[in-house]
Amino acid sequence: MAAAAVYLPRVIAPAVARRSSIAPALIAAPCRSSIGTPSAHCLAGNLCRFSSTAPSPPPVVEIDGRSYSTDTWFNTPTNVLAAASRRLHLQEDHPIAITRQIIESRFPSAEFRSVNSLHPVVTTFQNFDSLGFPPDHPGRARSDTYYVNKDTLLRTHTSAHELETFRANASPGFLLSADVYRRDEVDRTHYPVFHQMEGARVWDRRTQADEKGDLTATILRDLAALPEHGVAVEDPNPPFHDGTNPRQVPQHAASEVEAMGRHLKRSLELMVVEVFSRAKKAKQLAVAAVGTEAETVAADEPLRMRWVEAFFPFTSPSWELEVLYEGDWLEVLGCGITKQPILDAAGVPSQMAWAFGIGLDRIAMLLFKITDIRLFWSTDERFLSQFRGVSADLDKLRLFVPFSKYPACYKDVSFWLDGGDGVAGTVHNNDVMEVIRSVAGDTVEDVQLTDTFTHPKTGRQSLCYRINYRSLEKTLTNAVTNRLHSDVKDMLVRRLGVEIR
Ligand code: PHE
């Protein structure tokens, strides 16, 4: 059984490696994908110095044109606040917007209304309570989420808008794309801001059920109207798993859940076939231009998909869809049958729904073969010019051609957690990441915890991090990297109260 998920993992990495702990460097990453996992990032003890030593927040902050009062929960750095007005998913010819358009193109627009400009600041009710997250859920931690104040945060997923969109009840389905925010690692596949699309499809018992009040026949009729895709799909799962991944009793009949699961799966398979066929075509074109024979064979690999069981607080049963991509199974999306209390609270208790969530950045990285997530935020013409005209004609999609790879510059920083005052302390991995990113911005490519050490006599604990400074746009001089690294060290001392070794 797969671990209970809070969110879909964001790392573009083989699903197998993440599940079976083969790749420690990867699973050292987000602890938030598993409910109940102790905070793997809280590296020692339980006294977090970050909150006590962070500078006092500005009383009011402006986020994408609106003002908010802060309190001691505020933990959002300026670079993240600034990103809130970028709206990359709406920027014509941007890879994130193109990816959104490709996904949208696979859902009939008469049924699925697009909702693409919702403000990123939401309440804890919207982001967590409305979806059934328990009060002690790890996803609520300040170490993982950007708060504006105790009750207000930058949404961590597009599911935050499910309740209000179900309530609006404006169409049988919706596709909702937006920027989302999470505190996390620093590496080439993680950025504090990324994009998701939430999709849902509802059926209404009042108007679509048979004389017994059952929706099965209507859903099966809608399923029969969906096209076939002819791609191999492994799905060894039963329609639901009483006990571990149950249907919702008494509201949902077994036949309804089975029919709705099939409609959901076929709809999402069709969308994924569209995305990966476009990725394959772009790759074939690139290989045809300059490729080797081995690359030609790889580009012709048939598409394969598989369904695995998953767990989300707001759907039951739930699944994830994985795609075989260059020899590895990749998790592409999470989905399931919407928990009935959400529809009840939305004032549409006669409706039954499926919902899914997909990360747009990771799909865009695959589609265009963009290997560094920071590039999405670049305003460099050498990046943006490569996608001109694609929004208007999706067939113009081509792989990204890296314009340059500037040299990496690795620097280590080691520090004592006790800050030299002898009082045992701890820091959260995400706090270290945040401090480094807030000083070095997009010139930091990757940060790894490389060593933890406990002094045998004194018991003092220290951590060592390796930072890779590499600009996407120019070669960094030694003087510049040294200054950045020295500023990073100063800020670690000031913000986290540690002592540099
Ligand atoms: N919100 C989930 C995430 O962030 C994805 C999801 C959406 C899962 C809708 C099920 C239904 O990973």
XYZ file of N, CA and C in Angstrom, residues 98 379 416:
9
model
N 1.507 27.319 -22.079
C 1.328 26.389 -23.205
C 0.904 25.017 -22.665
N 13.496 36.072 -17.436
C 12.941 37.012 -18.417
C 13.941 37.187 -19.558
N 27.278 25.009 13.931
C 26.804 24.367 15.157
C 25.379 24.826 15.418
